[in-house]
Amino acid sequence: MIDLRSDTLTRPTEAMRQAMARAEVGDDVYGEDPTVAALEERVAGMFGHEAALFTPTGSMANVLAVASVVAPGQEVLCESSAHIARAELGAHGAISGITMRTWTDRRGQVDLAAIESMHAPDMGPFFVATAAVSVENTHNFAGGTVLPLEDLRALRAWADTTGVKVHLDGARLWNAHVATGTPLSDYGRVADVLAVCLSKGLGAPIGSLMVGSADAIAEARVRRKRMGGGMRQVGVLAAAGAYALDHHVDRLADDHAHARLLGEALGLDPQGVDTNIVVVGRPDAPAFVAAAADEGVRIAAVGPRAIRLVTHLDITRADADRAAAVLARLG
Ligand SMILES: Cc1ncc(COP(=O)(O)O)c(C=O)c1O
């Protein structure tokens, strides 16, 4: 089977497992795991922020990050198919007491005009106050699309004039960085707080980080524990993440090339495939998924009328060629 359902399916490589086995560890709730501390410091530095916090999942990093800038009873604005809106099972409402309003953009882009018109300043007992805007780069359900840096900078400039904060869901920000050459620090500069994942295209078995100010991270460390996310000798997992940062960032370009091949096989303009995710509208999504599986290619239906394919570390060029041939044949 060639498994293109998600880039979370990767298994740690032998070299990554060796790095995990060698990791120095301690009790991280006591702040005594040197491998976790080094990873947190390294990732904060990559984005030009003061501090970072290791979390088991991207969802937890997002929940902590958004809650650091949006209080209970306030709202965050985001695109309607953002992961925080669609796929975190209502965590921001259920856990943090936050509401959301959304704009819709087929490619998941920042719509500053919509944001400006939705923005509700604090008017006391009349409207829910807009505390933050959340953007997702790359945008998963829009098909791995990149948000251009100039759009993010325009959002930052607007946020500075209004006092609204910016949250960046950067689960796949590494892919945007490799696809565009934009320095990670430039992405860091446009956001008050970020979440980044090591367990997607980078191939670590687990691990994400919230990145932000020292104060926000100190508060999030307490909330993480309250949510049951205080972890102990977790340097073995942080070591996998550090290994991934050392060895698996530049190779994301291969995943992007493979995704373009698959997109082309499905009739898309490969230039419109920005990174490692291909989403194609198809009225027969479930039947197409079943037919591909019969031919040895696993893909996902994302809704009744769309399919998604994701390339990753465990997909070789030969796999991509074979999958592309199957998909083109199925038409
Ligand atoms: C854009 C985005 N943000 C956040 C997450 C959440 O990550 P996790 O599955 O580790 O909770 C995902 C997961 O696929 C994602 O695609």
JSON list of N, CA and C in Angstrom, two decimals, residues 5 284-287 289 299-308:
[
{"chain": "A", "resi": 5, "resn": "ARG", "atom": "N", "xyz": [-2.75, 9.15, 3.03]},
{"chain": "A", "resi": 5, "resn": "ARG", "atom": "CA", "xyz": [-3.83, 9.75, 3.80]},
{"chain": "A", "resi": 5, "resn": "ARG", "atom": "C", "xyz": [-3.37, 10.95, 4.61]},
{"chain": "A", "resi": 284, "resn": "ASP", "atom": "N", "xyz": [-17.60, 12.10, -6.56]},
{"chain": "A", "resi": 284, "resn": "ASP", "atom": "CA", "xyz": [-17.62, 10.67, -6.21]},
{"chain": "A", "resi": 284, "resn": "ASP", "atom": "C", "xyz": [-16.55, 10.32, -5.18]},
{"chain": "A", "resi": 285, "resn": "ALA", "atom": "N", "xyz": [-16.26, 11.25, -4.24]},
{"chain": "A", "resi": 285, "resn": "ALA", "atom": "CA", "xyz": [-15.10, 11.07, -3.36]},
{"chain": "A", "resi": 285, "resn": "ALA", "atom": "C", "xyz": [-15.02, 9.68, -2.71]},
{"chain": "A", "resi": 286, "resn": "PRO", "atom": "N", "xyz": [-16.08, 9.20, -2.00]},
{"chain": "A", "resi": 286, "resn": "PRO", "atom": "CA", "xyz": [-15.94, 7.90, -1.33]},
{"chain": "A", "resi": 286, "resn": "PRO", "atom": "C", "xyz": [-15.66, 6.75, -2.30]},
{"chain": "A", "resi": 287, "resn": "ALA", "atom": "N", "xyz": [-16.34, 6.77, -3.48]},
{"chain": "A", "resi": 287, "resn": "ALA", "atom": "CA", "xyz": [-16.12, 5.70, -4.45]},
{"chain": "A", "resi": 287, "resn": "ALA", "atom": "C", "xyz": [-14.70, 5.77, -5.02]},
{"chain": "A", "resi": 289, "resn": "VAL", "atom": "N", "xyz": [-12.04, 6.95, -3.51]},
{"chain": "A", "resi": 289, "resn": "VAL", "atom": "CA", "xyz": [-11.13, 6.50, -2.45]},
{"chain": "A", "resi": 289, "resn": "VAL", "atom": "C", "xyz": [-11.09, 4.97, -2.42]},
{"chain": "A", "resi": 299, "resn": "ILE", "atom": "N", "xyz": [-5.92, 6.96, -0.06]},
{"chain": "A", "resi": 299, "resn": "ILE", "atom": "CA", "xyz": [-6.09, 8.41, 0.03]},
{"chain": "A", "resi": 299, "resn": "ILE", "atom": "C", "xyz": [-7.29, 8.66, 0.95]},
{"chain": "A", "resi": 300, "resn": "ALA", "atom": "N", "xyz": [-7.55, 9.93, 1.28]},
{"chain": "A", "resi": 300, "resn": "ALA", "atom": "CA", "xyz": [-8.62, 10.21, 2.23]},
{"chain": "A", "resi": 300, "resn": "ALA", "atom": "C", "xyz": [-9.72, 11.02, 1.56]},
{"chain": "A", "resi": 301, "resn": "ALA", "atom": "N", "xyz": [-10.96, 10.76, 1.97]},
{"chain": "A", "resi": 301, "resn": "ALA", "atom": "CA", "xyz": [-12.06, 11.65, 1.58]},
{"chain": "A", "resi": 301, "resn": "ALA", "atom": "C", "xyz": [-12.16, 12.71, 2.67]},
{"chain": "A", "resi": 302, "resn": "VAL", "atom": "N", "xyz": [-12.15, 13.97, 2.27]},
{"chain": "A", "resi": 302, "resn": "VAL", "atom": "CA", "xyz": [-12.35, 15.03, 3.28]},
{"chain": "A", "resi": 302, "resn": "VAL", "atom": "C", "xyz": [-13.71, 15.66, 2.98]},
{"chain": "A", "resi": 303, "resn": "GLY", "atom": "N", "xyz": [-14.75, 14.99, 3.44]},
{"chain": "A", "resi": 303, "resn": "GLY", "atom": "CA", "xyz": [-16.12, 15.38, 3.08]},
{"chain": "A", "resi": 303, "resn": "GLY", "atom": "C", "xyz": [-16.58, 14.52, 1.92]},
{"chain": "A", "resi": 304, "resn": "PRO", "atom": "N", "xyz": [-17.89, 14.61, 1.60]},
{"chain": "A", "resi": 304, "resn": "PRO", "atom": "CA", "xyz": [-18.46, 13.73, 0.57]},
{"chain": "A", "resi": 304, "resn": "PRO", "atom": "C", "xyz": [-17.99, 14.07, -0.84]},
{"chain": "A", "resi": 305, "resn": "ARG", "atom": "N", "xyz": [-17.44, 15.29, -1.01]},
{"chain": "A", "resi": 305, "resn": "ARG", "atom": "CA", "xyz": [-17.11, 15.71, -2.38]},
{"chain": "A", "resi": 305, "resn": "ARG", "atom": "C", "xyz": [-15.68, 16.20, -2.54]},
{"chain": "A", "resi": 306, "resn": "ALA", "atom": "N", "xyz": [-14.78, 15.74, -1.71]},
{"chain": "A", "resi": 306, "resn": "ALA", "atom": "CA", "xyz": [-13.38, 16.14, -1.88]},
{"chain": "A", "resi": 306, "resn": "ALA", "atom": "C", "xyz": [-12.46, 15.04, -1.37]},
{"chain": "A", "resi": 307, "resn": "ILE", "atom": "N", "xyz": [-11.33, 14.91, -2.06]},
{"chain": "A", "resi": 307, "resn": "ILE", "atom": "CA", "xyz": [-10.32, 13.94, -1.61]},
{"chain": "A", "resi": 307, "resn": "ILE", "atom": "C", "xyz": [-9.04, 14.70, -1.26]},
{"chain": "A", "resi": 308, "resn": "ARG", "atom": "N", "xyz": [-8.24, 14.07, -0.39]},
{"chain": "A", "resi": 308, "resn": "ARG", "atom": "CA", "xyz": [-6.97, 14.69, 0.00]},
{"chain": "A", "resi": 308, "resn": "ARG", "atom": "C", "xyz": [-5.86, 13.66, -0.08]}
]
